[in-house]
Coordinates of C-alpha atoms and ligand atoms in Angstrom, one line a residue:
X1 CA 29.1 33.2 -129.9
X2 CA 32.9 33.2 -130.6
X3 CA 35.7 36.1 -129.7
X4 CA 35.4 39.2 -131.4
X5 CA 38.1 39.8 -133.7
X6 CA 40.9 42.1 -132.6
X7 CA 40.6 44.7 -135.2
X8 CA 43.7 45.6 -137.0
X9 CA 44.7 49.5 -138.1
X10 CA 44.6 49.4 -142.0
X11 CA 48.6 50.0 -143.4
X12 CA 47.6 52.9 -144.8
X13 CA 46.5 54.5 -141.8
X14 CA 49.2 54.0 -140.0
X15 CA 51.2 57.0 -138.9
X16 CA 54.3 57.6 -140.9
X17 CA 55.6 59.5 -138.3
X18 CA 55.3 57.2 -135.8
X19 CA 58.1 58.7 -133.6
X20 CA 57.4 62.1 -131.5
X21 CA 59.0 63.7 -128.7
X22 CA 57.8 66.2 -126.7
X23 CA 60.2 68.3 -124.8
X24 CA 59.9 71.1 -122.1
X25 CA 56.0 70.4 -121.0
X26 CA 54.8 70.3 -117.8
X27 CA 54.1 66.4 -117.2
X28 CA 50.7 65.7 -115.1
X29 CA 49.8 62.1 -113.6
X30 CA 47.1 62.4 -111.1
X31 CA 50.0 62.0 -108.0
X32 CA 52.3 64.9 -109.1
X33 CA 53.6 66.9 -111.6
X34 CA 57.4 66.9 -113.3
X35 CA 59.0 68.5 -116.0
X36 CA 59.8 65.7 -118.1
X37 CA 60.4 65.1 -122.2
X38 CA 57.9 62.2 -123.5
X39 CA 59.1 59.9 -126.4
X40 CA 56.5 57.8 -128.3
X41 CA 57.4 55.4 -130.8
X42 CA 54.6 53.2 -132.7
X43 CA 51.3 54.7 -130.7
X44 CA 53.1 53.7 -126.9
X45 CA 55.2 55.8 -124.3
X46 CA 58.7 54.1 -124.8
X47 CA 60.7 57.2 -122.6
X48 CA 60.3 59.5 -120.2
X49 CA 62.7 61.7 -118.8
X50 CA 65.3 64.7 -119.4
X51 CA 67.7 64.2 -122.5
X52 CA 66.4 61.3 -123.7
X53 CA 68.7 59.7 -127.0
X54 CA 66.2 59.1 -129.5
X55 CA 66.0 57.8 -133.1
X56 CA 66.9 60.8 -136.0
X57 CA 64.0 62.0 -137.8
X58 CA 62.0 62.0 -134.8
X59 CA 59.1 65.1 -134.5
X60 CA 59.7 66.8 -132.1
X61 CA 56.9 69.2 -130.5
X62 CA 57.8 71.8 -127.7
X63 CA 55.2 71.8 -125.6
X64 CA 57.2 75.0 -122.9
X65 CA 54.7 76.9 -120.9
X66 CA 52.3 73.8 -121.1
X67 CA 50.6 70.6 -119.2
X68 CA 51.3 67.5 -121.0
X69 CA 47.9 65.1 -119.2
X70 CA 46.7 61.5 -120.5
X71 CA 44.0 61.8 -122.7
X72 CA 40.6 62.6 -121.8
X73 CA 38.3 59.5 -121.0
X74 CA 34.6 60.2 -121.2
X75 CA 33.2 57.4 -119.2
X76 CA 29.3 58.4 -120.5
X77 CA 28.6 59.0 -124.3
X78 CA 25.8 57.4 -126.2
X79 CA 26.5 57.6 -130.2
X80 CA 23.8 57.0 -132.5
X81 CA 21.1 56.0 -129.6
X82 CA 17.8 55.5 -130.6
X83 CA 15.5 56.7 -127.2
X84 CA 12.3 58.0 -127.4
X85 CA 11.7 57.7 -130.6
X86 CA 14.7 59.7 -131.8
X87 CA 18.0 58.8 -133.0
X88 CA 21.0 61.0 -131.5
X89 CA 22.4 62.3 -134.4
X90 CA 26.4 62.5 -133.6
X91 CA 27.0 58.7 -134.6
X92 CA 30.7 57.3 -134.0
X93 CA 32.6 58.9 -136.3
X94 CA 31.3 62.4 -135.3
X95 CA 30.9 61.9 -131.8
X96 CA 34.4 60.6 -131.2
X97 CA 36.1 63.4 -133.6
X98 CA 34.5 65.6 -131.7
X99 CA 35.8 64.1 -128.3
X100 CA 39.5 64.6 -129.6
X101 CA 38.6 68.2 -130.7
X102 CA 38.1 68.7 -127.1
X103 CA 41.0 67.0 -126.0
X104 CA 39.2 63.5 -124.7
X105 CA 41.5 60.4 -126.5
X106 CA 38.8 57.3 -125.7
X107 CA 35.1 57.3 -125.0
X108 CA 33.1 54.4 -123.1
X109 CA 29.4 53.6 -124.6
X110 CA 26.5 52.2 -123.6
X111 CA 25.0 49.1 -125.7
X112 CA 21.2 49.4 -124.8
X113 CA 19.2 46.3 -125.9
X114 CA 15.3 47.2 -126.0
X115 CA 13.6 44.6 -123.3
X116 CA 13.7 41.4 -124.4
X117 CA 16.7 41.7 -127.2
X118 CA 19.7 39.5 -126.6
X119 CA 22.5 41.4 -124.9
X120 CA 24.6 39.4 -126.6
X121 CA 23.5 40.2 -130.3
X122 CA 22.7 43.8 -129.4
X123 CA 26.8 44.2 -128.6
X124 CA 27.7 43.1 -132.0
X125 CA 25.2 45.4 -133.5
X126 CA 27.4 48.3 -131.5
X127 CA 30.8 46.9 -132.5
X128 CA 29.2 47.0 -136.1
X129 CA 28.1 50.5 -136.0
X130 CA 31.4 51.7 -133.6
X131 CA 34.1 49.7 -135.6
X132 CA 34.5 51.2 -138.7
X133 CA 33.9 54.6 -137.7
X134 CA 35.3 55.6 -134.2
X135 CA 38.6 58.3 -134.2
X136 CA 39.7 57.4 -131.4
X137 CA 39.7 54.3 -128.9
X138 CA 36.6 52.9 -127.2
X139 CA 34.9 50.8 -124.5
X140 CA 31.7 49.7 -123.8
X141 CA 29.0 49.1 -120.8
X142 CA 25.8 47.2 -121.7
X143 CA 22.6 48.1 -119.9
X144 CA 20.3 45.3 -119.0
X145 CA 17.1 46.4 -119.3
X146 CA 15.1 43.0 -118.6
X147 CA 16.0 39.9 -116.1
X148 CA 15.2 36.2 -116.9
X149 CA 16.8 33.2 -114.8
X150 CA 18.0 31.6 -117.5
X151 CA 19.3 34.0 -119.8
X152 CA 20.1 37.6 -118.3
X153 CA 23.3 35.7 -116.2
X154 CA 24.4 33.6 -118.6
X155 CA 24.4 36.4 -121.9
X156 CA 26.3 38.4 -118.8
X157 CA 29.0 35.7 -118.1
X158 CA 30.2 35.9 -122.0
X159 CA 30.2 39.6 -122.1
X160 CA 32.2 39.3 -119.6
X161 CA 34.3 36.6 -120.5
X162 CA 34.4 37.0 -124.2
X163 CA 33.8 40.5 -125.2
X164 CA 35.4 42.7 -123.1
X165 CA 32.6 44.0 -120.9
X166 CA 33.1 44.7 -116.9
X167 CA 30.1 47.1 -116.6
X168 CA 26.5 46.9 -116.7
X169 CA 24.1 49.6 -116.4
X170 CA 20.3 49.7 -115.1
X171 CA 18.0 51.7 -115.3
X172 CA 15.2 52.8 -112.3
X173 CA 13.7 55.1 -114.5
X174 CA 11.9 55.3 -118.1
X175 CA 9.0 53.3 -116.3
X176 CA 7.6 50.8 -119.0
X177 CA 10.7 50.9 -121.3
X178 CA 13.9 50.8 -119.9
X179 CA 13.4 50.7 -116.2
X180 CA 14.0 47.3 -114.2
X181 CA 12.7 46.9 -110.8
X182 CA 14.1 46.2 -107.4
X183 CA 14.0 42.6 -107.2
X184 CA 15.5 42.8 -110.7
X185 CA 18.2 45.1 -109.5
X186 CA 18.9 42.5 -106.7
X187 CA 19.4 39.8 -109.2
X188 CA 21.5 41.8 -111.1
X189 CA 23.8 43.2 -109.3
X190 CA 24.3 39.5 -107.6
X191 CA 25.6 38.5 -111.1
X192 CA 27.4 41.6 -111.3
X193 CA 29.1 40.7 -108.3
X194 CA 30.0 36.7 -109.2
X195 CA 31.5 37.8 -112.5
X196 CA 33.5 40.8 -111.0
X197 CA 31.4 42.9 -112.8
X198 CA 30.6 46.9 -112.0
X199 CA 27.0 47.5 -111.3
X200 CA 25.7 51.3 -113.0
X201 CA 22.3 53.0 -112.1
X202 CA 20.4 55.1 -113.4
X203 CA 19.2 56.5 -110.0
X204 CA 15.8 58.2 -110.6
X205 CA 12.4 57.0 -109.1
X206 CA 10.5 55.6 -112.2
X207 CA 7.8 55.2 -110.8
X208 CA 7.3 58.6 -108.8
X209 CA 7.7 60.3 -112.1
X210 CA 4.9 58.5 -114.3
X211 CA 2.9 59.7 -111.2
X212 CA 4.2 63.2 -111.0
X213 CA 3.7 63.6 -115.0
X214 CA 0.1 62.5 -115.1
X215 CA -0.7 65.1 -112.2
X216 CA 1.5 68.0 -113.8
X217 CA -0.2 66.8 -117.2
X218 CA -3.8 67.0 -116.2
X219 CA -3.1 70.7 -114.3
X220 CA -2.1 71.6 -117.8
X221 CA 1.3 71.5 -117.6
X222 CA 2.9 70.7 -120.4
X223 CA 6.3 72.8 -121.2
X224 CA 9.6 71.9 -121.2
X225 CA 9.3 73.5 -117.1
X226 CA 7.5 70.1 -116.4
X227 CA 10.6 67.9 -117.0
X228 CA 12.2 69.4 -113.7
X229 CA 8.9 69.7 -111.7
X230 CA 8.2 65.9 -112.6
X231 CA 11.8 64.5 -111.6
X232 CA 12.8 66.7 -108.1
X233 CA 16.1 66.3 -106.9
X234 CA 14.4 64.1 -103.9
X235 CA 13.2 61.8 -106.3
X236 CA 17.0 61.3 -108.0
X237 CA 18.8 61.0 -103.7
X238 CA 16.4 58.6 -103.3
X239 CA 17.0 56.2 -105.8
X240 CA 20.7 57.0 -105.2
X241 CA 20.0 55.5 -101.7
X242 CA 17.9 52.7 -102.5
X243 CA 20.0 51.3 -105.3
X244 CA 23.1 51.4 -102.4
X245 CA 21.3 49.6 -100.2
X246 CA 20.6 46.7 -102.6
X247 CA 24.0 46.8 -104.0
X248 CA 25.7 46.6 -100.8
X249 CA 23.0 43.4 -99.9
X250 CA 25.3 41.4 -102.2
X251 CA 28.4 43.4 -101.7
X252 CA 28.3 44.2 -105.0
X253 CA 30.7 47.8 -106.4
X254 CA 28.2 50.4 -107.7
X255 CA 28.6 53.3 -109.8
X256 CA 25.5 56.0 -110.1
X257 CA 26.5 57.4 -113.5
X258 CA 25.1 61.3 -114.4
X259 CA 24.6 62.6 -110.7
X260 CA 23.2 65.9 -111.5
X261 CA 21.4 67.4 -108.3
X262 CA 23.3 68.4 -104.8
X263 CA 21.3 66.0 -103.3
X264 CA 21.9 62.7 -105.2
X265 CA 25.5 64.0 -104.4
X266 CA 25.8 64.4 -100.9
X267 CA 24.0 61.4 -101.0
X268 CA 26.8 59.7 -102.7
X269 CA 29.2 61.4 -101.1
X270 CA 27.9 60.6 -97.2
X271 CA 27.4 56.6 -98.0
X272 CA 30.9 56.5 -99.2
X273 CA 31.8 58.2 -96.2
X274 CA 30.3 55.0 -94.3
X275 CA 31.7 52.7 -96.0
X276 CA 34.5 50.7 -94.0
X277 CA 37.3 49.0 -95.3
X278 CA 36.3 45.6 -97.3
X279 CA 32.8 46.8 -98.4
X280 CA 31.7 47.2 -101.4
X281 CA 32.9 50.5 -103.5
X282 CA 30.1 53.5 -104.3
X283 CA 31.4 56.0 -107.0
X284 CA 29.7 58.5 -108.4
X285 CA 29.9 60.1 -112.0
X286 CA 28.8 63.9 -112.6
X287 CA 28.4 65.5 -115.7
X288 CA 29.9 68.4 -117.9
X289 CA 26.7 69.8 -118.0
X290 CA 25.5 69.8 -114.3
X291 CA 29.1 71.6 -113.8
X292 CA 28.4 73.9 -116.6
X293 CA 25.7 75.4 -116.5
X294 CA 21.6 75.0 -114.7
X295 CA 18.1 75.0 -115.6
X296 CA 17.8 78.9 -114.1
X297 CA 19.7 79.7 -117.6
X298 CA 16.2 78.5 -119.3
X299 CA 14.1 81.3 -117.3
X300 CA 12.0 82.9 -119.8
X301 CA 13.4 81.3 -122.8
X302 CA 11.6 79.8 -125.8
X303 CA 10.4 76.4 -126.1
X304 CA 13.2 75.0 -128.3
X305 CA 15.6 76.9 -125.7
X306 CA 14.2 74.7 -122.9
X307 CA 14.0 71.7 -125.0
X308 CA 17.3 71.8 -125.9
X309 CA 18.2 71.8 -121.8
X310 CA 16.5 68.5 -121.0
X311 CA 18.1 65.7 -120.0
X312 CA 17.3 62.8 -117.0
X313 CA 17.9 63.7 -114.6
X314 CA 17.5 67.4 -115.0
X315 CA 19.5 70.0 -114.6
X316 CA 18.4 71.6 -111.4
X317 CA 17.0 75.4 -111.1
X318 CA 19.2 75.6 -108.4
X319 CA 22.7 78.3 -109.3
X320 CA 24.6 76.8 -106.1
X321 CA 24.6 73.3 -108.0
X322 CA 27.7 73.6 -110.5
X323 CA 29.9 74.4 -107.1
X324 CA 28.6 72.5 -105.0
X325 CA 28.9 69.1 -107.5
X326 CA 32.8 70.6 -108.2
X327 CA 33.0 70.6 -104.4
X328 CA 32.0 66.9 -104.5
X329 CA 34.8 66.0 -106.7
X330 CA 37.2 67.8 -105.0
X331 CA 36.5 66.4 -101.8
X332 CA 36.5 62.7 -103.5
X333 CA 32.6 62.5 -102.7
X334 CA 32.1 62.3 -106.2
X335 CA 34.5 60.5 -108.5
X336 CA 35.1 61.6 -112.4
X337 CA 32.7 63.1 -114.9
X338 CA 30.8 62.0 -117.9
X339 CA 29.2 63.8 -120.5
X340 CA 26.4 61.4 -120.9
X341 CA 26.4 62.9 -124.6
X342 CA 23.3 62.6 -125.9
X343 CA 22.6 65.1 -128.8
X344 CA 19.1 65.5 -131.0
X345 CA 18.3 68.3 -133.3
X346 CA 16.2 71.0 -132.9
X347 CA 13.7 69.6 -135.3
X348 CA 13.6 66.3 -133.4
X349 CA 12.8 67.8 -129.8
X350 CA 10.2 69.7 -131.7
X351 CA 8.7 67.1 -133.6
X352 CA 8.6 64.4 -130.7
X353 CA 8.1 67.0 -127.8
X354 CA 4.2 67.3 -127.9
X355 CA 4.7 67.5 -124.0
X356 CA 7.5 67.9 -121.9
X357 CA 7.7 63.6 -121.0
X358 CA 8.2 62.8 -124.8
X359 CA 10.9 65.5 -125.5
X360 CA 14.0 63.1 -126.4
X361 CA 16.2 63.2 -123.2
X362 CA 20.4 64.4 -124.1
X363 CA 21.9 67.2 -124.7
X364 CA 25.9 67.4 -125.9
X365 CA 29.2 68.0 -124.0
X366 CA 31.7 64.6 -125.2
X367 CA 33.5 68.2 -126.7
X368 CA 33.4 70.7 -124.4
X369 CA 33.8 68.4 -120.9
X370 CA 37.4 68.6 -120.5
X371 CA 37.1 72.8 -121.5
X372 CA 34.3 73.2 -118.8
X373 CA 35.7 71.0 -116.1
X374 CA 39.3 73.3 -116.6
X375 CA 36.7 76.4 -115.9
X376 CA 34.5 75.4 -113.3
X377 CA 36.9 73.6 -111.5
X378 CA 40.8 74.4 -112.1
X379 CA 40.0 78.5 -113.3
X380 CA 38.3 78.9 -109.9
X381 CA 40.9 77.4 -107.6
X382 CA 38.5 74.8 -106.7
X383 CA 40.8 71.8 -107.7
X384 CA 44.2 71.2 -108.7
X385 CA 45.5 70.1 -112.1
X386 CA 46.3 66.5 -111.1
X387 CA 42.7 66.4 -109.6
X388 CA 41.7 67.5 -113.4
X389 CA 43.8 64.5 -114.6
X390 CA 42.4 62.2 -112.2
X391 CA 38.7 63.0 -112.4
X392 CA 38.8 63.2 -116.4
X393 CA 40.8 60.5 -117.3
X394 CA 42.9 58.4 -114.4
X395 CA 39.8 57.4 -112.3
X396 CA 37.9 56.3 -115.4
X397 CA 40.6 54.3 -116.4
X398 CA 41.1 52.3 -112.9
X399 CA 37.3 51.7 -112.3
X400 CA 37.0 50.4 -116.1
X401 CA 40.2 48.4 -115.3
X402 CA 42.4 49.8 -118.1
X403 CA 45.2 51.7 -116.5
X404 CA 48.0 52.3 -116.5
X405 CA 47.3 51.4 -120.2
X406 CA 45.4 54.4 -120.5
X407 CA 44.8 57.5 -117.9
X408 CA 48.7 58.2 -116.9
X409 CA 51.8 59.0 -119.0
X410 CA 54.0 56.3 -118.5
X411 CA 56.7 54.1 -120.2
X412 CA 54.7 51.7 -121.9
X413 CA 51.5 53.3 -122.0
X414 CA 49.3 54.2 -124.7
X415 CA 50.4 57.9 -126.0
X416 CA 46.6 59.3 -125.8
X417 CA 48.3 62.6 -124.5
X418 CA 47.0 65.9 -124.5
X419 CA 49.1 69.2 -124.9
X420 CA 46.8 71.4 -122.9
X421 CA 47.4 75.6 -123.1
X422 CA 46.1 76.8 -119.7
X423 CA 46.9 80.3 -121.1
X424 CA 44.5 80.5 -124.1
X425 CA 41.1 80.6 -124.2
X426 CA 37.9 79.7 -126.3
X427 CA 34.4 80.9 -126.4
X428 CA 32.1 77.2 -126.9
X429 CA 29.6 77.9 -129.7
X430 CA 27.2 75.7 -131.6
X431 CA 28.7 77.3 -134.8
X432 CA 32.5 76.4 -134.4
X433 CA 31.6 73.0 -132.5
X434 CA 32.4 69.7 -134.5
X435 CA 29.2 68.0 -132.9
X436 CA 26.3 67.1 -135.5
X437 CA 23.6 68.9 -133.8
X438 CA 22.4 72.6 -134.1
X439 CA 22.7 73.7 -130.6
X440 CA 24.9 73.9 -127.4
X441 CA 24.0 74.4 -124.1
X442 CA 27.4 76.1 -123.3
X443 CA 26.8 78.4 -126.2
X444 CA 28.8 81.9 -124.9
X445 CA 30.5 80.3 -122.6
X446 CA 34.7 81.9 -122.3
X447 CA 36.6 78.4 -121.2
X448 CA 40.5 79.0 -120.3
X449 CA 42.4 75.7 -121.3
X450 CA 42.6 75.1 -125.3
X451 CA 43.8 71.6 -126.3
X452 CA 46.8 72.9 -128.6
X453 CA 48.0 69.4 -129.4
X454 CA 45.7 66.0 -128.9
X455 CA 48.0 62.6 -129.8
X456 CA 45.7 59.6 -130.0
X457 CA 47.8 56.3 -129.9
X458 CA 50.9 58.4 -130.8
X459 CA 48.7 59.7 -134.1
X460 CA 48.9 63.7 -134.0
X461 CA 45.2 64.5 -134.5
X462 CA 44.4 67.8 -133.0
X463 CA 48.0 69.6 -134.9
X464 CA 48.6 73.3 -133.3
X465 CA 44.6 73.3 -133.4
X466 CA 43.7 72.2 -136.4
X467 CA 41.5 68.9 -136.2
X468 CA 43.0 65.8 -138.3
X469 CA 40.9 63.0 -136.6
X470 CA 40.7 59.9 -139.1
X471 CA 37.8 57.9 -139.4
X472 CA 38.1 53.8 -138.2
X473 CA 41.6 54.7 -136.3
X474 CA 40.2 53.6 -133.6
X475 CA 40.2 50.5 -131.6
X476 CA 37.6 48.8 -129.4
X477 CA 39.6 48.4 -126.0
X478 CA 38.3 45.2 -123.8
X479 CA 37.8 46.2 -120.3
X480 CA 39.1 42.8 -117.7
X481 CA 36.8 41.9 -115.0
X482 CA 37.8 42.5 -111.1
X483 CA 39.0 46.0 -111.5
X484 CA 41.4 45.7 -108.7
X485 CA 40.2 49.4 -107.8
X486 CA 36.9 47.7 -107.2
X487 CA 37.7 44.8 -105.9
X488 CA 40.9 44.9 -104.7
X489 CA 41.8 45.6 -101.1
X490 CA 43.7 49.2 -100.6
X491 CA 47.5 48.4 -101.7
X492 CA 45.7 46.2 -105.1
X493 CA 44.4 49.7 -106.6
X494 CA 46.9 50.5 -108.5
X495 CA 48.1 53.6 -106.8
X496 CA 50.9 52.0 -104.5
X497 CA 53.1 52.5 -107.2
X498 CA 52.5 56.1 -108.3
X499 CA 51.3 57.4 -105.2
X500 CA 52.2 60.1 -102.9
X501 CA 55.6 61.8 -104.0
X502 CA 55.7 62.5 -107.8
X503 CA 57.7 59.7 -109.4
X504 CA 56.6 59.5 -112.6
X505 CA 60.6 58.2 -114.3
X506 CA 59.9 54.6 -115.5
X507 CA 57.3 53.5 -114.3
X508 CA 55.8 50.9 -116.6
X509 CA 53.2 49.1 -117.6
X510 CA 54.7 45.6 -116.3
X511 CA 55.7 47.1 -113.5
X512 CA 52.3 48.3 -112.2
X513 CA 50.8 44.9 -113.6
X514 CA 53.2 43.0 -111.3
X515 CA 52.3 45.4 -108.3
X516 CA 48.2 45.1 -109.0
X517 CA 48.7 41.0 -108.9
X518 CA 51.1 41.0 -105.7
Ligands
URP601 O1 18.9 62.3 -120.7 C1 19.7 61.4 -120.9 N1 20.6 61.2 -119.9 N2 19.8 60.7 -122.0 C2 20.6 59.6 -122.3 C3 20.1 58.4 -121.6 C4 20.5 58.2 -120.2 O2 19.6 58.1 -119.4 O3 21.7 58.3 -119.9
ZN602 ZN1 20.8 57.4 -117.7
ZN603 ZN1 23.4 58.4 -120.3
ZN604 ZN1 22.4 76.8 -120.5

């Protein structure tokens, strides 16, 4: 299969105003904060500093009182996914305005080829449906969902090598469709590790839940409260630590993507602890809606209520778990968050959901992530605005091996940049929402933090709150193998250069380049 084309940005859809400054913000990197004007020229960071000389007939936006952050990266969304039956009804062009509505400037995707399909020829059929559609820049990870020696490694290799891929993703649960077992997890990860590859579970015991829904089935339940009771938070830590242990057989980087239970975290969190330096990496990935909100909310609620709540793994009963996960990513025992957006209708939970094991698993959130994570997490005093920076966009962008192109402000990269109003606030509802479904499990909720201004490759597409996202201005973005924040040793990570004391003047893209090789 040859190189995918680079895709070019029609004429007409590039900006006319392709020069913007903005002055007076508050400038946040993930290492510090300065007060700093930012000038972008043709969709890339070309100054930063205090009275900068720039070009007349330059816009300029005064962004006083704000924080000026790198776009949002949502690491987790899956865009017209068929699963279970069901296809997810906010397809690429809705899913990823709605991401810039919220203030999130590039989403990462998940190809998922049924068992048996090529990996290969189930990409292009994502580049096909993403291409043409998607507002704002994208990535993808491909789940391998089958193993065979002489296939699985090689279709791997030219991801890899080809098409822009440095992620994988397997599944230990949907026994029967999805789910790969452990000697298949060995094997894969082992390739994963040979190409420089990330490894991604799924980390739920398949095969503990097909036994726990046949029991809960024949006692009669049936509900939407038997999608918890089938999947127990046990059931998620332990996967968590069995997939760890085979990864870290073949030293192979893992990332558990949508850790939603206190256990799977402190799980995470403790094995990281272990690690020593020189073995492989363990991250861990939460979501906006384990941080926003908990199964306790469905108590007493209607069917459709409850349906609309399920996702794998489940949101836990448990009210201590949106702290104690935002604890987790303060302390660095858990690493960024996902949405893991997912969205069906109503009609379609209803009409598939003749028991709780064939409701269609997602729920939203690629909008309201960067909104909830601002207030669970920076509202309360729990963590900082650089840790909001880092665990919404910077860390995504070093694990996916794309920064300092994306997930910093810096002289030469992109200008995905958020002008975030910590002042204002919004009340998330399912009827002011840009998402295509009918429902939103943050309905009510009051978020500080309004995205006043969202600049996607130096494009102004959220303007003083209105939403002017264009369809197909976005661009798939390759991903390059051996992440140096994987598999790099310490100084290779890409922080050496913007760590520790804020320094953000001049710092470019070269510059860290030349740094992550030495
Ligand atoms: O329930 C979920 N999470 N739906 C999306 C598929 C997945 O497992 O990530
Ligand atoms: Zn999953
Ligand atoms: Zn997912
Ligand atoms: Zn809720």
């Amino acid at each position: 299969m040859s190189a995918t084309p680079v895709k070019k940005v029609p004429i007409h859809l590039q900006s006319s105003q392709n020069r913007l400054l903005i002055k007076n913000g508050k400038i946040v990197n993930a290492n510090g904060i300065t007060d700093n004007d930012v000038f972008i020229e043709d969709g890339i960071i070309k100054q930063l500093g205090r009275n900068l000389i720039i070009p007349g007939g330059t816009r300029i936006i005064d962004a006083r009182g704000n924080f000026v952050i790198p776009g949002g990266i949502d690491p987790h969304t899956h865009l017209e996914l068929k699963l279970m039956g069901a296809t997810s009804v906010d397809d690429f062009y809705q899913g990823t305005k709605a991401a810039i509505a919220g203030g999130t400037t590039m989403i990462m995707d998940f190809v998922i080829p049924d068992k048996g399909e090529s990996l290969l020829e189930t990409y292009q059929v994502w580049r096909e449906k993403a291409d043409e559609k998607v507002c704002c820049d994208y990535g993808l990870h491909v789940a391998v969902t089958w193993w065979s020696e002489e296939t699985t490694r090689k279709e791997m290799e030219i991801l890899c090598k080809e098409h822009g891929i440095n992620s994988f993703k397997m599944f230990m649960a949907y026994k029967g469709a999805l789910m790969v077992t452990d000697p298949e997890l060995y094997n894969i990860f082992e390739v994963c590790k040979d190409v420089g590859a990330l490894a991604m579970v799924h980390a739920e015991n398949g095969d503990i839940i097909v036994e726990n829904t046949k029991r809960l089935l024949a006692n009669g339940v049936t509900g939407p409260e038997g999608h918890e009771l089938s999947r127990p938070e046990e059931v998620e830590a332990e996967a968590v630590n069995r997939a760890a242990v085979i990864a870290s057989q073949v030293s192979c980087p893992l990332y558990v993507v949508h850790v939603m239970s206190e256990s799977a975290g402190n799980q995470v969190s403790r094995i990281r602890q272990l690690k020593q330096e020189g073995e492989s990496k363990l991250i861990g990935e939460t979501l906006a809606c384990a941080l926003g909100t908990t199964w306790a909310c469905c108590t007493g609620k209607p069917w459709s209520f409850q349906a609309a709540h399920i996702l794998s793994p489940p949101l836990r009963p448990k009210e201590s778990t949106p702290t104690h996960l935002m604890h987790l990513l303060q302390e660095d025992g858990l690493s960024l968050v996902g949405s893991d957006n997912c969205t069906f209708t109503l009609d379609q939970k209803k009409e598939l959901g003749t028991d709780f094991s064939k409701i269609p698993n997602g729920v939203n959130g690629v909008e309201d992530r960067m909104s909830v994570v601002w207030e669970k997490g920076v509202e309360t005093g729990i963590i900082d605005v650089t840790r909001f920076v880092e665990i919404t966009s910077t860390n995504a962008a070093k694990i996916f091996n794309i920064y300092p192109q994306k997930g910093c402000l810096a002289v030469g990269s992109d200008a995905d940049i958020v002008i975030w109003n910590p002042r204002k606030t919004r009340v998330i509802s399912a009827k002011t929402h840009h998402q295509a479904n009918d429902f939103n499990i943050f309905e009510g909720m009051e978020c500080h933090g309004v995205p006043e201004y969202v600049i996607v490759n130096g494009r102004v597409c959220v303007d003083e709150g209105e939403l002017k996202a264009v369809q197909g201005f976005g661009k798939f973005v390759p991903t390059p193998t051996h992440s140096p924040y994987l598999y790099g040793s310490g100084e290779q990570d890409g922080e050496a250069e913007l760590n520790g004391v804020p320094q953000p003047v001049e710092v470019t893209v070269d510059d860290v380049r030349e740094k992550v090789k030495n």
